Short mmCIF file of C-alpha atoms in Angstrom, two decimals:
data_model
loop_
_atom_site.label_atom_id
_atom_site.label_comp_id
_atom_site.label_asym_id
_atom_site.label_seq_id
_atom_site.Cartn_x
_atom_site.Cartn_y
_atom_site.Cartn_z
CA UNK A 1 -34.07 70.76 1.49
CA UNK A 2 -32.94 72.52 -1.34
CA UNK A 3 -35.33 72.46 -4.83
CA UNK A 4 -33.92 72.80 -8.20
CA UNK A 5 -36.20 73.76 -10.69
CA UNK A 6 -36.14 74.56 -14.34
CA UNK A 7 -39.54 74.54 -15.52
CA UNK A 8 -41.68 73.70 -12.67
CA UNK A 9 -42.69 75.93 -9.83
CA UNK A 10 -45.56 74.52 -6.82
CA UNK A 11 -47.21 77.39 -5.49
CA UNK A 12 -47.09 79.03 -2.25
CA UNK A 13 -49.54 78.87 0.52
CA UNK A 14 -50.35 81.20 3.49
CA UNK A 15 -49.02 84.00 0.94
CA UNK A 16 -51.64 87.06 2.34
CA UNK A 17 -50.17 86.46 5.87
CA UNK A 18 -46.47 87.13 4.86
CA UNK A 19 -47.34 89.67 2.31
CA UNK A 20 -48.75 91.60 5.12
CA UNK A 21 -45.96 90.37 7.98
CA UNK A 22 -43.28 90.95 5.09
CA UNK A 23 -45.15 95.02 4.69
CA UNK A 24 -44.05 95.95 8.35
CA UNK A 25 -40.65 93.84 8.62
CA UNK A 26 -39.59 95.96 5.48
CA UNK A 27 -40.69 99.63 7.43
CA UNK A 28 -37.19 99.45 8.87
CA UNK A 29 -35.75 110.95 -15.07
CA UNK A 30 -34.69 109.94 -18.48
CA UNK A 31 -31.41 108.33 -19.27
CA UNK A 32 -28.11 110.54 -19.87
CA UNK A 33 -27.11 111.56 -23.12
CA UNK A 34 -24.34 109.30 -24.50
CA UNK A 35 -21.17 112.11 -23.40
CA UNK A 36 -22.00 112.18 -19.74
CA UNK A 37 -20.80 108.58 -19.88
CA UNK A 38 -17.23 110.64 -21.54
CA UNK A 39 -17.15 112.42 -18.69
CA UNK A 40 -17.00 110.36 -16.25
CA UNK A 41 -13.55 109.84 -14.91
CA UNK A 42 -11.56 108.22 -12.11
CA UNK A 43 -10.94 110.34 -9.36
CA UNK A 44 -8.68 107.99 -6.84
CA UNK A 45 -7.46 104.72 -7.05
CA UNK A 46 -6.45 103.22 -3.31
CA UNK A 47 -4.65 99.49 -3.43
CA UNK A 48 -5.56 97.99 -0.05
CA UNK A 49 -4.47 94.27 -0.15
CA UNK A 50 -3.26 91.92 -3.70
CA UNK A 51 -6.66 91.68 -3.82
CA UNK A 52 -8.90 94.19 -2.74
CA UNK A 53 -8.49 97.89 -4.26
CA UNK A 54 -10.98 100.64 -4.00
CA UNK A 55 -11.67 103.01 -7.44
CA UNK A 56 -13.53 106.60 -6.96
CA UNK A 57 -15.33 107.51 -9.87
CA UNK A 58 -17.10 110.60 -10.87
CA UNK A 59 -20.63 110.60 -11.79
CA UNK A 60 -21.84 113.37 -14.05
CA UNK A 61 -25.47 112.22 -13.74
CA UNK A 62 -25.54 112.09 -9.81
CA UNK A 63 -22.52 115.56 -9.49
CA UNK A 64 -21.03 113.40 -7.00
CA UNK A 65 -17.56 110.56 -6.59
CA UNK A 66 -18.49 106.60 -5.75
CA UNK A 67 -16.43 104.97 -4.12
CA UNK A 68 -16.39 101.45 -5.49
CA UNK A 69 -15.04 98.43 -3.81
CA UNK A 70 -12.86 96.20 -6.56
CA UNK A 71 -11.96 92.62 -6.25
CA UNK A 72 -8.92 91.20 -8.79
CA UNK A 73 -6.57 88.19 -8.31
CA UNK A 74 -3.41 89.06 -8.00
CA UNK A 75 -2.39 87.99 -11.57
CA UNK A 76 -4.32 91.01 -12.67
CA UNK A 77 -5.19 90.97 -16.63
CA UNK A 78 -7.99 91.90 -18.91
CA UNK A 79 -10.76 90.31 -17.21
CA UNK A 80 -14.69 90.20 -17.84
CA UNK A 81 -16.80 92.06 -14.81
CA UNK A 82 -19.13 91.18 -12.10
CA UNK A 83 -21.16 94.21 -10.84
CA UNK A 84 -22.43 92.99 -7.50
CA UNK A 85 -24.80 95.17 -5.66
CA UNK A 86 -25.32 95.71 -1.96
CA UNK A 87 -28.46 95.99 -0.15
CA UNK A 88 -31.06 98.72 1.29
CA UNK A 89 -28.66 100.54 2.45
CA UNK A 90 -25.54 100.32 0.14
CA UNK A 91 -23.15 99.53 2.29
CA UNK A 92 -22.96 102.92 3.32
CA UNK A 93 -23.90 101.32 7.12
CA UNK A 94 -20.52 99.05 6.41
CA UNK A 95 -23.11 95.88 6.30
CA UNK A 96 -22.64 94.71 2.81
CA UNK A 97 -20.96 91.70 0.84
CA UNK A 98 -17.17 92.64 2.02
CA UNK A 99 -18.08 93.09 5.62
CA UNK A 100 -21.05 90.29 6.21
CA UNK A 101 -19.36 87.27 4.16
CA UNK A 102 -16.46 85.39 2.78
CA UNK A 103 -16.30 85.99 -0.65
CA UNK A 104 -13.13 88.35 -0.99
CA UNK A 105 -12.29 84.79 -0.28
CA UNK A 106 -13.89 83.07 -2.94
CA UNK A 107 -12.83 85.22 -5.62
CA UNK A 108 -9.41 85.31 -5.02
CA UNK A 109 -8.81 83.14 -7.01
CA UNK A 110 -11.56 83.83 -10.05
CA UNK A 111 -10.93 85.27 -13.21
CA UNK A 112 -13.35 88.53 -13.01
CA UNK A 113 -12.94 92.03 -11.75
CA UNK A 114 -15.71 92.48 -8.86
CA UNK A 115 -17.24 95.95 -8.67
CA UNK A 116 -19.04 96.90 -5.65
CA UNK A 117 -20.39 100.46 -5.64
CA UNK A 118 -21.00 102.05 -2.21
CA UNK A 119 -23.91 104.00 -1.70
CA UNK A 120 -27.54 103.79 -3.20
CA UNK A 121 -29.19 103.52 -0.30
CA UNK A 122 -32.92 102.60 -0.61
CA UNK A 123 -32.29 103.68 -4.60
CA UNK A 124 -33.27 99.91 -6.24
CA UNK A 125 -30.50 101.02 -8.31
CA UNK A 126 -33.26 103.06 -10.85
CA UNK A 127 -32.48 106.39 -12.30
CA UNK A 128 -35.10 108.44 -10.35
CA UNK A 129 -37.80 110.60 -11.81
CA UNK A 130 -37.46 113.43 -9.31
CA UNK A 131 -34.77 114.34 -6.93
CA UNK A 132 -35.36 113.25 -3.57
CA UNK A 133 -35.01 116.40 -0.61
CA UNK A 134 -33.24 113.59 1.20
CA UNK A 135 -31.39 111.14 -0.50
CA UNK A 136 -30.91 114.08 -3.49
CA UNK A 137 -30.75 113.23 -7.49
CA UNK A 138 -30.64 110.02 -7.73
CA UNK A 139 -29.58 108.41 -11.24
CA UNK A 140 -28.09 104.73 -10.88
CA UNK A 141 -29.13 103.42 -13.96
CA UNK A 142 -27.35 105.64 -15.53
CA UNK A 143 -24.14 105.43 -13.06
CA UNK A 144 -24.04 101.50 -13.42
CA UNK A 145 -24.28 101.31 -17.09
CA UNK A 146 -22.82 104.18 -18.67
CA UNK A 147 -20.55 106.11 -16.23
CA UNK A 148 -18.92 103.16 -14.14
CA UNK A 149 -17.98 100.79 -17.18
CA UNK A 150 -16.05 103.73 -18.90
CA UNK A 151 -14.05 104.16 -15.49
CA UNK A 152 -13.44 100.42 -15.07
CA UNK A 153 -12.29 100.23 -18.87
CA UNK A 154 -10.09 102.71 -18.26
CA UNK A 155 -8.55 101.58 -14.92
CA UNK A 156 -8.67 98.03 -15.93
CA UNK A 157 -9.58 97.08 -19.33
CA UNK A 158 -12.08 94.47 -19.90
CA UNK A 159 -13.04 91.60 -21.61
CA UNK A 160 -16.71 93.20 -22.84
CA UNK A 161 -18.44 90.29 -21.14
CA UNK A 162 -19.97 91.55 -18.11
CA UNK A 163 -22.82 90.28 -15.39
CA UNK A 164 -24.44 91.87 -12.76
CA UNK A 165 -26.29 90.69 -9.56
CA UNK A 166 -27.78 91.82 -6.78
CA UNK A 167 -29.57 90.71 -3.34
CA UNK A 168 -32.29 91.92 -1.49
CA UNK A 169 -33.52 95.22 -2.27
CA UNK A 170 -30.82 95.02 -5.21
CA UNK A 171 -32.28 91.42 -6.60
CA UNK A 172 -35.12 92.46 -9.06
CA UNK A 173 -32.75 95.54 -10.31
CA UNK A 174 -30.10 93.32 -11.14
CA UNK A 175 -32.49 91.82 -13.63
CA UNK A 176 -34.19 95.50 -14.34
CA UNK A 177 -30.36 96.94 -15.23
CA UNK A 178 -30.45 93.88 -17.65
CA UNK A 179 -33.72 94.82 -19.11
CA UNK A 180 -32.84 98.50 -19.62
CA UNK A 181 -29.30 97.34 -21.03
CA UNK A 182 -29.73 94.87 -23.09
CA UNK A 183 -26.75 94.84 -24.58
CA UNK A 184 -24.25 95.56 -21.76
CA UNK A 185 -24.93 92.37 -19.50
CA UNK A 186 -24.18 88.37 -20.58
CA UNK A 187 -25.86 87.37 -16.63
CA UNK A 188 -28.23 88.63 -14.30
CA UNK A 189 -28.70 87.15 -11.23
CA UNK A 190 -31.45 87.99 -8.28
CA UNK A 191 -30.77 86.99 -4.98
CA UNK A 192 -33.69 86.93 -2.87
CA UNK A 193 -34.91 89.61 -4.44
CA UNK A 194 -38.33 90.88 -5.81
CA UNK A 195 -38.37 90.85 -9.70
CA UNK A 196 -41.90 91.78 -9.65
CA UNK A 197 -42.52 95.33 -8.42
CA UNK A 198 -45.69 96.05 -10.16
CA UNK A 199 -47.50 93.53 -8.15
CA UNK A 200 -50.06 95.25 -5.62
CA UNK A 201 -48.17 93.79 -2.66
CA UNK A 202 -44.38 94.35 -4.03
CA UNK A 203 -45.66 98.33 -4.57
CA UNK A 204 -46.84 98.54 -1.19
CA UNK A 205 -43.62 96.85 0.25
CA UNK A 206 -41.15 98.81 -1.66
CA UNK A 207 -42.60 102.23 -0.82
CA UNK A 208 -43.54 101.18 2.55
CA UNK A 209 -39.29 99.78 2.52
CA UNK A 210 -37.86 103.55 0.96
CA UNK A 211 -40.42 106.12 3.44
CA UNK A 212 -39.44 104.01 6.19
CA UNK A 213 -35.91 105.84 5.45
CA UNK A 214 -37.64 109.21 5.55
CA UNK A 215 -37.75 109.45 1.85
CA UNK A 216 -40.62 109.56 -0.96
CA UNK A 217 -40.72 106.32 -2.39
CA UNK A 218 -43.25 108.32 -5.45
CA UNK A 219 -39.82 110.17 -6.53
CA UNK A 220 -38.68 107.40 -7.64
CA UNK A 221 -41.25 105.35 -10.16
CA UNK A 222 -44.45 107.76 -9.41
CA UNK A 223 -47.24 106.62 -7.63
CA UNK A 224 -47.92 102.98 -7.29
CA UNK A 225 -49.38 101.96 -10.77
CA UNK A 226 -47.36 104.43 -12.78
CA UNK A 227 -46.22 103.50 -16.29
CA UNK A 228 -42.55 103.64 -14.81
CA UNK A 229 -43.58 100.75 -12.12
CA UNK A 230 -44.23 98.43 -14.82
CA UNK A 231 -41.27 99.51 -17.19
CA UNK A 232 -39.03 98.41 -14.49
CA UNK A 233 -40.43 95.42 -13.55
CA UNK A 234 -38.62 92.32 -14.88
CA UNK A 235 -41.82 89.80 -14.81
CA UNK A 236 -43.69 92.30 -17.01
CA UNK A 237 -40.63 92.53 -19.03
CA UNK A 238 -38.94 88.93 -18.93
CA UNK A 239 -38.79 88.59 -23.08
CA UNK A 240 -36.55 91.50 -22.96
CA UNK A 241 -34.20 88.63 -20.94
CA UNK A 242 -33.94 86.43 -23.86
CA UNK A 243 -30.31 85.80 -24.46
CA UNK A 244 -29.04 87.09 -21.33
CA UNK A 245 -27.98 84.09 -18.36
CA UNK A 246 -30.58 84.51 -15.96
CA UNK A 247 -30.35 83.37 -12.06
CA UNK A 248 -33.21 83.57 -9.48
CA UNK A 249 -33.38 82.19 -6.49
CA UNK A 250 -35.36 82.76 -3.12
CA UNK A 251 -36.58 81.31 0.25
CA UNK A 252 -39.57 79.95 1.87
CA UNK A 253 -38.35 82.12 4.91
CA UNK A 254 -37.88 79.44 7.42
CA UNK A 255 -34.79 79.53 9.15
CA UNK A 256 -32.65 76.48 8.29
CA UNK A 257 -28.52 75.11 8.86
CA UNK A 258 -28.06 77.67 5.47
CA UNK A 259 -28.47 80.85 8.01
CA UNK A 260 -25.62 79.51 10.24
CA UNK A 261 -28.10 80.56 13.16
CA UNK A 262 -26.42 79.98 17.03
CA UNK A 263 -28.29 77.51 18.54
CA UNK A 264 -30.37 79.44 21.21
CA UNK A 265 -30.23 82.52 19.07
CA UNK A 266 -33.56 84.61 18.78
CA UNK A 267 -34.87 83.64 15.54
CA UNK A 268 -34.15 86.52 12.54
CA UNK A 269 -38.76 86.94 12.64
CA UNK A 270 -37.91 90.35 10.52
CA UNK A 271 -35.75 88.34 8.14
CA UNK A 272 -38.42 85.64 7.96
CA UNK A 273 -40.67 87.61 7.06
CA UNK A 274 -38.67 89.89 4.33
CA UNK A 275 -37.83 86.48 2.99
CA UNK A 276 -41.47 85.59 3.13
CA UNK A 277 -42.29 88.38 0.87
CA UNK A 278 -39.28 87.77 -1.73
CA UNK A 279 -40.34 84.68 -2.08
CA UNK A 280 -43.81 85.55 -3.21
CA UNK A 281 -42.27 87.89 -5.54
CA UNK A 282 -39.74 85.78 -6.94
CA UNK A 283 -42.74 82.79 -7.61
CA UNK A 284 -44.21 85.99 -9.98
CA UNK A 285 -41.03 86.49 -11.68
CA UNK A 286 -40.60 82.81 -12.12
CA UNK A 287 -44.66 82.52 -13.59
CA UNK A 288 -43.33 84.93 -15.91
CA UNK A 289 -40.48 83.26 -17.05
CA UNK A 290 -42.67 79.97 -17.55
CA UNK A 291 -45.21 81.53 -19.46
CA UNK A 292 -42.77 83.31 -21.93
CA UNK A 293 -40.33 80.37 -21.96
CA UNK A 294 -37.57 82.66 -21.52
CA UNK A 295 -34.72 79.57 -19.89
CA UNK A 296 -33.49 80.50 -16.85
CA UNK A 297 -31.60 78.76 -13.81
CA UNK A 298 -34.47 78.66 -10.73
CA UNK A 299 -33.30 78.32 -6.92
CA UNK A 300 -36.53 78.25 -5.37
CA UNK A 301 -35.30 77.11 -1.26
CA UNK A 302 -37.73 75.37 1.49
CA UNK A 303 -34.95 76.71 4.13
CA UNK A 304 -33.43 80.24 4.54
CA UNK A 305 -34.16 83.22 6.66
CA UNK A 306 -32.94 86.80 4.42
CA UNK A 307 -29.70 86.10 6.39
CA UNK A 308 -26.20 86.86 4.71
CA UNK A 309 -25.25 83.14 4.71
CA UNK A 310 -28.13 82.22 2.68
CA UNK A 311 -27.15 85.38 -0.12
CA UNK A 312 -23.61 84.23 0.02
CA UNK A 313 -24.65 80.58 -0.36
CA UNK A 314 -27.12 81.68 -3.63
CA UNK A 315 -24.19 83.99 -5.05
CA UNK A 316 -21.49 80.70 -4.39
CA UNK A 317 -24.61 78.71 -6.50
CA UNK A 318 -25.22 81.68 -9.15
CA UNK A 319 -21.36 81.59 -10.21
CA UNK A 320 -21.06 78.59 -10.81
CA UNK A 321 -24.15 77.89 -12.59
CA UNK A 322 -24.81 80.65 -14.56
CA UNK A 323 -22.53 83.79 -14.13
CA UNK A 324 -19.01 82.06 -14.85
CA UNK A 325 -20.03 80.27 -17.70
CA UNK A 326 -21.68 83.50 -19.18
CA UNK A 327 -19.12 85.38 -18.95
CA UNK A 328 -16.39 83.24 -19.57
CA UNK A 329 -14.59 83.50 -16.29
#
């Protein structure tokens, strides 16, 4: 059964055990100056359906075109913006939101330009302290607030309302992009994410999560405990939310009718467990956000296995709660 709550959060039990399941189920530099955002341009613009168009963008921070998956009703106009972020592996797999649920769908027939950057994979969406021999210079912060608005402005125009979200390993940057642009976003919205990636455990899981892709998680933050680990963490930070719509939500882990499972089907354990961990994380997050008093809207699940129905169900449930009405859509 699902549990709203606004103010009120029980705690967790058996959290060690998950913490340490969640650890092996997840194994699987300074911001640019104001004219790189000038610079960066559209390079393509494809139309694929009335609805769905795809926008290639130029990043001067990263030397390198995004492609960027755009959702628009057909009736077109100056619309606000929803940047919604993929997981660990940006899409650049094909499993992301277009390809794993219905909600090219859903937003047919909304009032908001969706932007859905490809790429990123195992970046949290941070502007990196050191390039990365593998994944290379890696500078998303900067891409998603400075370089990508320009380019949608300029293909689209916009309202200057604008929200961002994000699920999984994109959940607690969604909130961190609203931290370190305070100004840009109206709503923020984590989706089984982890908000809290100072915590001992959420250090271990993230850079257990990125060298599990043959990369050095310390390129990106330091070494676990580094000053840049707490700037980036939105519990540490959660005043710095005041005055932006904030949506969190996350599961207990156990599989439920949310996850759409097959009967007979081999229970998602990996997903349990990744959920497991979230969950944990998201409980900080939410602490936090008591403790400061900073309003926010709270989806803390009993049911819910780190399954795409379940981050399409809490994205459904952050529109119409929090983003829409932020953002005037």
């Amino acid at each position: 059964m699902r549990m709203w709550l606004k103010w009120q959060l029980g705690r967790k039990t058996g959290i060690a055990i998950a913490l340490t399941i969640g650890v092996v189920a997840a194994l699987t530099g300074p911001l640019a100056e104001a004219d790189d955002a000038e610079s960066a341009h559209v390079v393509d613009f494809r139309v694929l359906s009335d609805n769905h168009s795809v926008l290639d963008v130029y990043s001067p921070s990263m030397n390198s075109v995004i492609s960027n998956d755009i959702l628009r009703p057909a009736s077109g106009g100056v619309l606000p913006t929803l940047y919604l972020l993929n997981g660990a592996l940006g899409n650049e797999d094909g499993v992301g939101w277009l390809n794993n649920s219905s909600i090219e769908d859903f937003f047919v027939d909304k009032n908001v330009t969706v932007v859905m950057p490809v790429g990123g994979r195992f970046s949290f969406y941070t502007d990196w302290q050191s390039p990365d021999p593998v994944l290379g210079n890696y500078q998303w912060q900067t891409y998603l607030t400075r370089e990508l608005p320009s380019a949608i402005d300029q293909q689209f125009g916009s309202t200057g309302r604008n929200a961002v979200a994000g699920l999984s390993m994109s959940g607690g940057p969604a909130l961190d992009l609203a931290v370190q642009a305070p100004n840009m976003f109206d709503a923020a919205a984590s989706l089984s994410g982890c908000p809290a990636p100072s915590n001992p455990f959420a250090m271990a899981g993230i850079s257990a999560m990125i060298a599990g892709g043959l990369n050095n998680p310390f390129n990106m933050w330091g070494v676990p405990t580094s000053h840049g680990w707490y700037e980036h963490d939105p519990a540490v930070n959660v005043e710095k939310l005041r005055g932006t719509a904030v949506y969190v939500s996350a599961s207990a882990g156990r599989p439920g009718p949310v996850d759409r499972i097959p009967a007979g089907a081999v229970p998602p354990f990996g997903g349990i467990a990744v959920e497991a961990l979230v969950n944990y994380c998201t409980s900080l997050f939410v602490d936090a956000l008591h403790r400061s008093g900073v309003p926010a809207t709270i989806s803390m699940r009993d049911s819910g296995a780190h399954t795409w129905p379940l981050f399409e169900d809490q994205l459904r449930e952050a529109w119409t709660t929090t983003i829409a009405p932020a953002i005037a859509a």
